[in-house]
Amino acid sequence: MGKMKETILNPIFKGNPITVLVLGICSSLAVTVGLKGACVMALSVIAVTGLSSLVCSLIRKTIPNRVRIIIQLVVVALMVILVDQLLKAFAYAIDKQLSVYIGLIITNCIVMGRIEAFALGNKPIPSLLDGLANGAGYGLILIIVAFFRELFGSGTLFGYPVLSAIGYTNNGLMILPPMALILLGCVIWIQRSIQKDLQEK
């Protein structure tokens, strides 16, 4: 039970794939202008990472070592296509807003990294939980960055006015790409200030 708890909680906090391992930051910078897009991207990555890890774990003993990367890519691509088609069917506006970034989940190193590092050596249920937890850790950072960018950049949350009532003037700098990197750096700094063991000696 303790090991299962660590599998679930470690990627969300202490071993977060973005703030600790610095993986998948490209998409985290690209889709955080608004909370709605960030939430959909987070759920998409959670689904793809979890299901890909589960499938690869189920077939791990039948995958020849020399073609394992190709098979992993095929599995991940299948999951991404399924997620993309579901978004096109039920959330077309968000799918158009996210544009190519849903498709680029295929190249997200968090997805492939968890398959290679965990799913190929562990049973299906722990692999599923590991994939979901790493996706959730990724999603958490996306939502934190998107919260501040949308709130102070557009004065809204999920598209609804929040700061206009107090006369706040939107800060255009917050919705520019460099600000996503600055905010992400602040999140990393805060986490490393709290978790002393992450600080470089």
mmCIF file of N, CA, C and O in Angstrom, residues 18 23-32 138 141-142 145 149 180 184:
data_model
loop_
_atom_site.group_PDB
_atom_site.id
_atom_site.type_symbol
_atom_site.label_atom_id
_atom_site.label_comp_id
_atom_site.label_asym_id
_atom_site.label_seq_id
_atom_site.Cartn_x
_atom_site.Cartn_y
_atom_site.Cartn_z
ATOM 1 N N ILE A 18 7.249 18.157 -14.631
ATOM 2 C CA ILE A 18 7.620 19.465 -15.182
ATOM 3 C C ILE A 18 8.597 20.192 -14.271
ATOM 4 O O ILE A 18 9.673 20.604 -14.702
ATOM 5 N N LEU A 23 10.340 18.007 -17.874
ATOM 6 C CA LEU A 23 9.870 17.328 -19.080
ATOM 7 C C LEU A 23 8.557 17.961 -19.528
ATOM 8 O O LEU A 23 7.769 18.427 -18.723
ATOM 9 N N GLY A 24 8.307 17.952 -20.825
ATOM 10 C CA GLY A 24 7.031 18.401 -21.365
ATOM 11 C C GLY A 24 6.745 19.875 -21.198
ATOM 12 O O GLY A 24 5.593 20.290 -21.184
ATOM 13 N N ILE A 25 7.808 20.711 -21.102
ATOM 14 C CA ILE A 25 7.547 22.128 -20.856
ATOM 15 C C ILE A 25 7.090 22.873 -22.105
ATOM 16 O O ILE A 25 6.465 23.918 -21.995
ATOM 17 N N CYS A 26 7.364 22.336 -23.288
ATOM 18 C CA CYS A 26 6.973 23.046 -24.524
ATOM 19 C C CYS A 26 5.465 23.250 -24.578
ATOM 20 O O CYS A 26 4.976 24.367 -24.756
ATOM 21 N N SER A 27 4.714 22.173 -24.412
ATOM 22 C CA SER A 27 3.255 22.296 -24.453
ATOM 23 C C SER A 27 2.731 23.041 -23.238
ATOM 24 O O SER A 27 1.711 23.726 -23.312
ATOM 25 N N SER A 28 3.445 22.943 -22.117
ATOM 26 C CA SER A 28 2.977 23.650 -20.914
ATOM 27 C C SER A 28 3.082 25.159 -21.108
ATOM 28 O O SER A 28 2.321 25.920 -20.512
ATOM 29 N N LEU A 29 3.996 25.602 -21.946
ATOM 30 C CA LEU A 29 4.124 27.026 -22.227
ATOM 31 C C LEU A 29 3.133 27.471 -23.293
ATOM 32 O O LEU A 29 2.724 28.629 -23.342
ATOM 33 N N ALA A 30 2.728 26.560 -24.154
ATOM 34 C CA ALA A 30 1.919 26.923 -25.319
ATOM 35 C C ALA A 30 0.422 26.982 -25.045
ATOM 36 O O ALA A 30 -0.291 27.708 -25.735
ATOM 37 N N VAL A 31 -0.068 26.224 -24.083
ATOM 38 C CA VAL A 31 -1.529 26.100 -23.917
ATOM 39 C C VAL A 31 -2.036 26.701 -22.602
ATOM 40 O O VAL A 31 -3.124 26.381 -22.157
ATOM 41 N N THR A 32 -1.255 27.604 -22.008
ATOM 42 C CA THR A 32 -1.638 28.116 -20.692
ATOM 43 C C THR A 32 -2.143 29.557 -20.726
ATOM 44 O O THR A 32 -2.143 30.237 -19.707
ATOM 45 N N TYR A 138 1.626 16.808 -14.387
ATOM 46 C CA TYR A 138 1.766 17.706 -15.535
ATOM 47 C C TYR A 138 0.594 18.687 -15.577
ATOM 48 O O TYR A 138 0.770 19.897 -15.726
ATOM 49 N N ILE A 141 0.536 21.667 -12.957
ATOM 50 C CA ILE A 141 1.381 22.818 -13.289
ATOM 51 C C ILE A 141 0.746 23.651 -14.391
ATOM 52 O O ILE A 141 0.760 24.889 -14.348
ATOM 53 N N LEU A 142 0.163 22.976 -15.396
ATOM 54 C CA LEU A 142 -0.534 23.692 -16.463
ATOM 55 C C LEU A 142 -1.625 24.593 -15.892
ATOM 56 O O LEU A 142 -1.743 25.761 -16.278
ATOM 57 N N VAL A 145 -0.205 27.690 -13.872
ATOM 58 C CA VAL A 145 0.313 28.730 -14.766
ATOM 59 C C VAL A 145 -0.830 29.417 -15.513
ATOM 60 O O VAL A 145 -0.872 30.643 -15.624
ATOM 61 N N ARG A 149 -1.992 33.444 -15.645
ATOM 62 C CA ARG A 149 -1.923 34.111 -16.948
ATOM 63 C C ARG A 149 -3.285 34.640 -17.376
ATOM 64 O O ARG A 149 -3.396 35.770 -17.862
ATOM 65 N N ALA A 180 4.839 32.817 -19.652
ATOM 66 C CA ALA A 180 4.604 31.430 -19.231
ATOM 67 C C ALA A 180 5.895 30.826 -18.683
ATOM 68 O O ALA A 180 5.882 30.124 -17.665
ATOM 69 N N LEU A 184 6.496 29.635 -14.868
ATOM 70 C CA LEU A 184 6.958 28.270 -14.631
ATOM 71 C C LEU A 184 8.234 28.274 -13.798
ATOM 72 O O LEU A 184 8.396 27.466 -12.877
#
